[in-house]
């Protein structure tokens, strides 16, 4: 049901698995392509690739789908506020992951950037952004927008990871995707105002 692509440790290319050749080539070419400055193209490609799973050294970078199973979390105003605050902490706190990544980029530490971005999708996007989305956003429009933003964060991390690999190291490419990630996370946080508390009878 899912299309799978694996990052093979020590190999500087993306190797398609479990896909017909034509589909594998299209997925591989998307991830192997040089970063585009055309935002519309990036978002368009993102939507087409929304069911891809990226596996990096045993750690999955998973892209959200509207069919994600619902988590049964008690919904309260406090829980919703805390869920968004957990995302905000990562973006704004000196102790958050975004600041950690910013420091690694400033040092030009490609090995650490590559390692950090492999794990941060699950630790941040999946564990915090998706949690807030599932907990608080109820209308189809807000859900769809949040899914698109969450997926964009995954691709920002993939872009930084790609720009940090041996033979492809490009600090400007890493910085570009880092700035895009910050914008995407800020856009997600703006969606807190769209929470319909009436839908939860709170």
PDB file of N, CA, C and O in Angstrom, residues 42-91:
ATOM      1  N   UNK A  42       7.901  22.595  -5.591  1.00  0.00           N
ATOM      2  CA  UNK A  42       8.226  21.826  -4.391  1.00  0.00           C
ATOM      3  C   UNK A  42       6.972  21.310  -3.721  1.00  0.00           C
ATOM      4  O   UNK A  42       6.882  20.153  -3.340  1.00  0.00           O
ATOM      5  N   UNK A  43       5.964  22.175  -3.607  1.00  0.00           N
ATOM      6  CA  UNK A  43       4.725  21.754  -2.948  1.00  0.00           C
ATOM      7  C   UNK A  43       3.961  20.760  -3.821  1.00  0.00           C
ATOM      8  O   UNK A  43       3.344  19.839  -3.308  1.00  0.00           O
ATOM      9  N   UNK A  44       4.031  20.954  -5.146  1.00  0.00           N
ATOM     10  CA  UNK A  44       3.343  20.017  -6.025  1.00  0.00           C
ATOM     11  C   UNK A  44       3.955  18.636  -5.936  1.00  0.00           C
ATOM     12  O   UNK A  44       3.255  17.628  -5.858  1.00  0.00           O
ATOM     13  N   UNK A  45       5.291  18.583  -5.948  1.00  0.00           N
ATOM     14  CA  UNK A  45       5.964  17.296  -5.831  1.00  0.00           C
ATOM     15  C   UNK A  45       5.690  16.669  -4.476  1.00  0.00           C
ATOM     16  O   UNK A  45       5.562  15.455  -4.348  1.00  0.00           O
ATOM     17  N   UNK A  46       5.583  17.503  -3.458  1.00  0.00           N
ATOM     18  CA  UNK A  46       5.292  17.029  -2.115  1.00  0.00           C
ATOM     19  C   UNK A  46       3.969  16.290  -2.067  1.00  0.00           C
ATOM     20  O   UNK A  46       3.863  15.206  -1.505  1.00  0.00           O
ATOM     21  N   UNK A  47       2.941  16.874  -2.670  1.00  0.00           N
ATOM     22  CA  UNK A  47       1.622  16.241  -2.642  1.00  0.00           C
ATOM     23  C   UNK A  47       1.646  14.897  -3.352  1.00  0.00           C
ATOM     24  O   UNK A  47       1.019  13.934  -2.917  1.00  0.00           O
ATOM     25  N   UNK A  48       2.377  14.819  -4.474  1.00  0.00           N
ATOM     26  CA  UNK A  48       2.433  13.567  -5.227  1.00  0.00           C
ATOM     27  C   UNK A  48       3.173  12.485  -4.453  1.00  0.00           C
ATOM     28  O   UNK A  48       2.948  11.301  -4.653  1.00  0.00           O
ATOM     29  N   UNK A  49       4.094  12.892  -3.572  1.00  0.00           N
ATOM     30  CA  UNK A  49       4.913  11.919  -2.845  1.00  0.00           C
ATOM     31  C   UNK A  49       4.409  11.669  -1.440  1.00  0.00           C
ATOM     32  O   UNK A  49       5.121  11.149  -0.610  1.00  0.00           O
ATOM     33  N   UNK A  50       3.169  12.019  -1.152  1.00  0.00           N
ATOM     34  CA  UNK A  50       2.686  12.042   0.226  1.00  0.00           C
ATOM     35  C   UNK A  50       2.564  10.686   0.889  1.00  0.00           C
ATOM     36  O   UNK A  50       2.320  10.619   2.072  1.00  0.00           O
ATOM     37  N   UNK A  51       2.725   9.599   0.164  1.00  0.00           N
ATOM     38  CA  UNK A  51       2.650   8.279   0.782  1.00  0.00           C
ATOM     39  C   UNK A  51       4.000   7.577   0.849  1.00  0.00           C
ATOM     40  O   UNK A  51       4.076   6.392   1.101  1.00  0.00           O
ATOM     41  N   UNK A  52       5.081   8.329   0.623  1.00  0.00           N
ATOM     42  CA  UNK A  52       6.403   7.710   0.616  1.00  0.00           C
ATOM     43  C   UNK A  52       6.925   7.572   2.042  1.00  0.00           C
ATOM     44  O   UNK A  52       6.759   8.460   2.844  1.00  0.00           O
ATOM     45  N   UNK A  53       7.549   6.452   2.303  1.00  0.00           N
ATOM     46  CA  UNK A  53       8.245   6.267   3.571  1.00  0.00           C
ATOM     47  C   UNK A  53       9.741   6.313   3.282  1.00  0.00           C
ATOM     48  O   UNK A  53      10.224   5.616   2.398  1.00  0.00           O
ATOM     49  N   UNK A  54      10.462   7.122   4.037  1.00  0.00           N
ATOM     50  CA  UNK A  54      11.908   7.164   3.914  1.00  0.00           C
ATOM     51  C   UNK A  54      12.492   6.471   5.127  1.00  0.00           C
ATOM     52  O   UNK A  54      12.167   6.804   6.246  1.00  0.00           O
ATOM     53  N   UNK A  55      13.363   5.503   4.888  1.00  0.00           N
ATOM     54  CA  UNK A  55      13.981   4.781   5.994  1.00  0.00           C
ATOM     55  C   UNK A  55      15.467   5.079   5.986  1.00  0.00           C
ATOM     56  O   UNK A  55      16.150   4.831   5.006  1.00  0.00           O
ATOM     57  N   UNK A  56      15.983   5.643   7.069  1.00  0.00           N
ATOM     58  CA  UNK A  56      17.374   6.050   7.109  1.00  0.00           C
ATOM     59  C   UNK A  56      18.068   5.368   8.274  1.00  0.00           C
ATOM     60  O   UNK A  56      17.810   5.668   9.417  1.00  0.00           O
ATOM     61  N   UNK A  57      18.948   4.451   7.963  1.00  0.00           N
ATOM     62  CA  UNK A  57      19.701   3.724   8.976  1.00  0.00           C
ATOM     63  C   UNK A  57      18.774   3.143  10.024  1.00  0.00           C
ATOM     64  O   UNK A  57      19.056   3.185  11.226  1.00  0.00           O
ATOM     65  N   UNK A  58      17.658   2.640   9.595  1.00  0.00           N
ATOM     66  CA  UNK A  58      16.717   2.017  10.509  1.00  0.00           C
ATOM     67  C   UNK A  58      15.741   2.991  11.132  1.00  0.00           C
ATOM     68  O   UNK A  58      14.904   2.602  11.932  1.00  0.00           O
ATOM     69  N   UNK A  59      15.834   4.275  10.814  1.00  0.00           N
ATOM     70  CA  UNK A  59      14.928   5.273  11.370  1.00  0.00           C
ATOM     71  C   UNK A  59      14.027   5.791  10.265  1.00  0.00           C
ATOM     72  O   UNK A  59      14.498   6.263   9.243  1.00  0.00           O
ATOM     73  N   UNK A  60      12.726   5.727  10.467  1.00  0.00           N
ATOM     74  CA  UNK A  60      11.783   6.104   9.407  1.00  0.00           C
ATOM     75  C   UNK A  60      11.499   7.580   9.427  1.00  0.00           C
ATOM     76  O   UNK A  60      11.306   8.173  10.476  1.00  0.00           O
ATOM     77  N   UNK A  61      11.496   8.183   8.224  1.00  0.00           N
ATOM     78  CA  UNK A  61      10.969   9.523   8.035  1.00  0.00           C
ATOM     79  C   UNK A  61       9.620   9.323   7.353  1.00  0.00           C
ATOM     80  O   UNK A  61       9.555   9.099   6.162  1.00  0.00           O
ATOM     81  N   UNK A  62       8.534   9.399   8.087  1.00  0.00           N
ATOM     82  CA  UNK A  62       7.231   9.038   7.536  1.00  0.00           C
ATOM     83  C   UNK A  62       6.443  10.271   7.173  1.00  0.00           C
ATOM     84  O   UNK A  62       6.447  11.252   7.901  1.00  0.00           O
ATOM     85  N   UNK A  63       5.788  10.200   6.019  1.00  0.00           N
ATOM     86  CA  UNK A  63       5.009  11.319   5.516  1.00  0.00           C
ATOM     87  C   UNK A  63       3.541  11.073   5.786  1.00  0.00           C
ATOM     88  O   UNK A  63       3.012  10.027   5.458  1.00  0.00           O
ATOM     89  N   UNK A  64       2.889  12.039   6.395  1.00  0.00           N
ATOM     90  CA  UNK A  64       1.525  11.853   6.846  1.00  0.00           C
ATOM     91  C   UNK A  64       0.564  11.677   5.687  1.00  0.00           C
ATOM     92  O   UNK A  64       0.750  12.217   4.612  1.00  0.00           O
ATOM     93  N   UNK A  65      -0.468  10.929   5.936  1.00  0.00           N
ATOM     94  CA  UNK A  65      -1.543  10.721   4.982  1.00  0.00           C
ATOM     95  C   UNK A  65      -2.854  10.990   5.679  1.00  0.00           C
ATOM     96  O   UNK A  65      -2.975  10.792   6.885  1.00  0.00           O
ATOM     97  N   UNK A  66      -3.884  11.458   4.961  1.00  0.00           N
ATOM     98  CA  UNK A  66      -5.177  11.682   5.594  1.00  0.00           C
ATOM     99  C   UNK A  66      -5.737  10.417   6.224  1.00  0.00           C
ATOM    100  O   UNK A  66      -6.615  10.490   7.072  1.00  0.00           O
ATOM    101  N   UNK A  67      -5.217   9.256   5.839  1.00  0.00           N
ATOM    102  CA  UNK A  67      -5.724   8.003   6.374  1.00  0.00           C
ATOM    103  C   UNK A  67      -5.032   7.591   7.672  1.00  0.00           C
ATOM    104  O   UNK A  67      -5.238   6.499   8.169  1.00  0.00           O
ATOM    105  N   UNK A  68      -4.180   8.473   8.234  1.00  0.00           N
ATOM    106  CA  UNK A  68      -3.505   8.144   9.485  1.00  0.00           C
ATOM    107  C   UNK A  68      -4.517   7.710  10.530  1.00  0.00           C
ATOM    108  O   UNK A  68      -5.585   8.317  10.680  1.00  0.00           O
ATOM    109  N   UNK A  69      -4.177   6.679  11.287  1.00  0.00           N
ATOM    110  CA  UNK A  69      -5.074   6.219  12.341  1.00  0.00           C
ATOM    111  C   UNK A  69      -5.212   7.291  13.413  1.00  0.00           C
ATOM    112  O   UNK A  69      -4.253   7.967  13.767  1.00  0.00           O
ATOM    113  N   UNK A  70      -6.418   7.434  13.963  1.00  0.00           N
ATOM    114  CA  UNK A  70      -6.670   8.446  14.979  1.00  0.00           C
ATOM    115  C   UNK A  70      -6.180   7.962  16.338  1.00  0.00           C
ATOM    116  O   UNK A  70      -6.427   6.842  16.739  1.00  0.00           O
ATOM    117  N   UNK A  71      -5.482   8.854  17.046  1.00  0.00           N
ATOM    118  CA  UNK A  71      -5.051   8.546  18.389  1.00  0.00           C
ATOM    119  C   UNK A  71      -6.162   8.942  19.355  1.00  0.00           C
ATOM    120  O   UNK A  71      -6.774  10.002  19.217  1.00  0.00           O
ATOM    121  N   UNK A  72      -6.404   8.109  20.353  1.00  0.00           N
ATOM    122  CA  UNK A  72      -7.428   8.384  21.338  1.00  0.00           C
ATOM    123  C   UNK A  72      -6.816   9.160  22.494  1.00  0.00           C
ATOM    124  O   UNK A  72      -6.289   8.596  23.446  1.00  0.00           O
ATOM    125  N   UNK A  73      -6.839  10.484  22.398  1.00  0.00           N
ATOM    126  CA  UNK A  73      -6.286  11.359  23.426  1.00  0.00           C
ATOM    127  C   UNK A  73      -7.418  12.214  23.983  1.00  0.00           C
ATOM    128  O   UNK A  73      -8.158  12.828  23.211  1.00  0.00           O
ATOM    129  N   UNK A  74      -7.585  12.247  25.305  1.00  0.00           N
ATOM    130  CA  UNK A  74      -8.625  13.103  25.886  1.00  0.00           C
ATOM    131  C   UNK A  74      -8.413  14.548  25.457  1.00  0.00           C
ATOM    132  O   UNK A  74      -7.309  15.086  25.566  1.00  0.00           O
ATOM    133  N   UNK A  75      -9.459  15.179  24.966  1.00  0.00           N
ATOM    134  CA  UNK A  75      -9.343  16.545  24.448  1.00  0.00           C
ATOM    135  C   UNK A  75      -9.826  17.542  25.490  1.00  0.00           C
ATOM    136  O   UNK A  75     -10.981  17.509  25.919  1.00  0.00           O
ATOM    137  N   UNK A  76      -8.929  18.416  25.892  1.00  0.00           N
ATOM    138  CA  UNK A  76      -9.249  19.525  26.773  1.00  0.00           C
ATOM    139  C   UNK A  76      -8.558  20.763  26.221  1.00  0.00           C
ATOM    140  O   UNK A  76      -7.637  20.654  25.406  1.00  0.00           O
ATOM    141  N   UNK A  77      -8.999  21.945  26.672  1.00  0.00           N
ATOM    142  CA  UNK A  77      -8.322  23.171  26.244  1.00  0.00           C
ATOM    143  C   UNK A  77      -6.856  23.139  26.648  1.00  0.00           C
ATOM    144  O   UNK A  77      -5.975  23.572  25.899  1.00  0.00           O
ATOM    145  N   UNK A  78      -6.589  22.624  27.835  1.00  0.00           N
ATOM    146  CA  UNK A  78      -5.213  22.561  28.310  1.00  0.00           C
ATOM    147  C   UNK A  78      -4.377  21.616  27.450  1.00  0.00           C
ATOM    148  O   UNK A  78      -3.231  21.924  27.102  1.00  0.00           O
ATOM    149  N   UNK A  79      -4.957  20.467  27.090  1.00  0.00           N
ATOM    150  CA  UNK A  79      -4.220  19.507  26.267  1.00  0.00           C
ATOM    151  C   UNK A  79      -3.898  20.098  24.902  1.00  0.00           C
ATOM    152  O   UNK A  79      -2.794  19.903  24.368  1.00  0.00           O
ATOM    153  N   UNK A  80      -4.857  20.819  24.307  1.00  0.00           N
ATOM    154  CA  UNK A  80      -4.626  21.447  23.010  1.00  0.00           C
ATOM    155  C   UNK A  80      -3.535  22.506  23.109  1.00  0.00           C
ATOM    156  O   UNK A  80      -2.627  22.568  22.283  1.00  0.00           O
ATOM    157  N   UNK A  81      -3.613  23.336  24.151  1.00  0.00           N
ATOM    158  CA  UNK A  81      -2.604  24.376  24.351  1.00  0.00           C
ATOM    159  C   UNK A  81      -1.221  23.763  24.543  1.00  0.00           C
ATOM    160  O   UNK A  81      -0.225  24.240  23.970  1.00  0.00           O
ATOM    161  N   UNK A  82      -1.141  22.706  25.319  1.00  0.00           N
ATOM    162  CA  UNK A  82       0.145  22.063  25.572  1.00  0.00           C
ATOM    163  C   UNK A  82       0.708  21.428  24.310  1.00  0.00           C
ATOM    164  O   UNK A  82       1.928  21.432  24.094  1.00  0.00           O
ATOM    165  N   UNK A  83      -0.170  20.876  23.474  1.00  0.00           N
ATOM    166  CA  UNK A  83       0.289  20.247  22.241  1.00  0.00           C
ATOM    167  C   UNK A  83       0.940  21.263  21.313  1.00  0.00           C
ATOM    168  O   UNK A  83       2.007  21.001  20.734  1.00  0.00           O
ATOM    169  N   UNK A  84       0.313  22.427  21.160  1.00  0.00           N
ATOM    170  CA  UNK A  84       0.909  23.463  20.318  1.00  0.00           C
ATOM    171  C   UNK A  84       2.140  24.070  20.980  1.00  0.00           C
ATOM    172  O   UNK A  84       3.102  24.443  20.295  1.00  0.00           O
ATOM    173  N   UNK A  85       2.121  24.163  22.306  1.00  0.00           N
ATOM    174  CA  UNK A  85       3.275  24.718  23.015  1.00  0.00           C
ATOM    175  C   UNK A  85       4.503  23.824  22.849  1.00  0.00           C
ATOM    176  O   UNK A  85       5.629  24.316  22.758  1.00  0.00           O
ATOM    177  N   UNK A  86       4.291  22.513  22.767  1.00  0.00           N
ATOM    178  CA  UNK A  86       5.410  21.593  22.553  1.00  0.00           C
ATOM    179  C   UNK A  86       6.069  21.845  21.200  1.00  0.00           C
ATOM    180  O   UNK A  86       7.291  21.755  21.063  1.00  0.00           O
ATOM    181  N   UNK A  87       5.257  22.185  20.192  1.00  0.00           N
ATOM    182  CA  UNK A  87       5.796  22.530  18.871  1.00  0.00           C
ATOM    183  C   UNK A  87       6.517  23.869  18.947  1.00  0.00           C
ATOM    184  O   UNK A  87       7.634  24.024  18.419  1.00  0.00           O
ATOM    185  N   UNK A  88       5.898  24.836  19.620  1.00  0.00           N
ATOM    186  CA  UNK A  88       6.484  26.180  19.734  1.00  0.00           C
ATOM    187  C   UNK A  88       7.830  26.129  20.457  1.00  0.00           C
ATOM    188  O   UNK A  88       8.784  26.860  20.106  1.00  0.00           O
ATOM    189  N   UNK A  89       7.926  25.280  21.459  1.00  0.00           N
ATOM    190  CA  UNK A  89       9.183  25.138  22.207  1.00  0.00           C
ATOM    191  C   UNK A  89      10.318  24.714  21.278  1.00  0.00           C
ATOM    192  O   UNK A  89      11.432  25.248  21.353  1.00  0.00           O
ATOM    193  N   UNK A  90      10.055  23.753  20.412  1.00  0.00           N
ATOM    194  CA  UNK A  90      11.078  23.281  19.492  1.00  0.00           C
ATOM    195  C   UNK A  90      11.549  24.381  18.544  1.00  0.00           C
ATOM    196  O   UNK A  90      12.723  24.437  18.186  1.00  0.00           O
ATOM    197  N   UNK A  91      10.643  25.268  18.167  1.00  0.00           N
ATOM    198  CA  UNK A  91      10.981  26.335  17.227  1.00  0.00           C
ATOM    199  C   UNK A  91      11.662  27.507  17.908  1.00  0.00           C
ATOM    200  O   UNK A  91      12.625  28.071  17.372  1.00  0.00           O
TER     201      UNK A  91
END
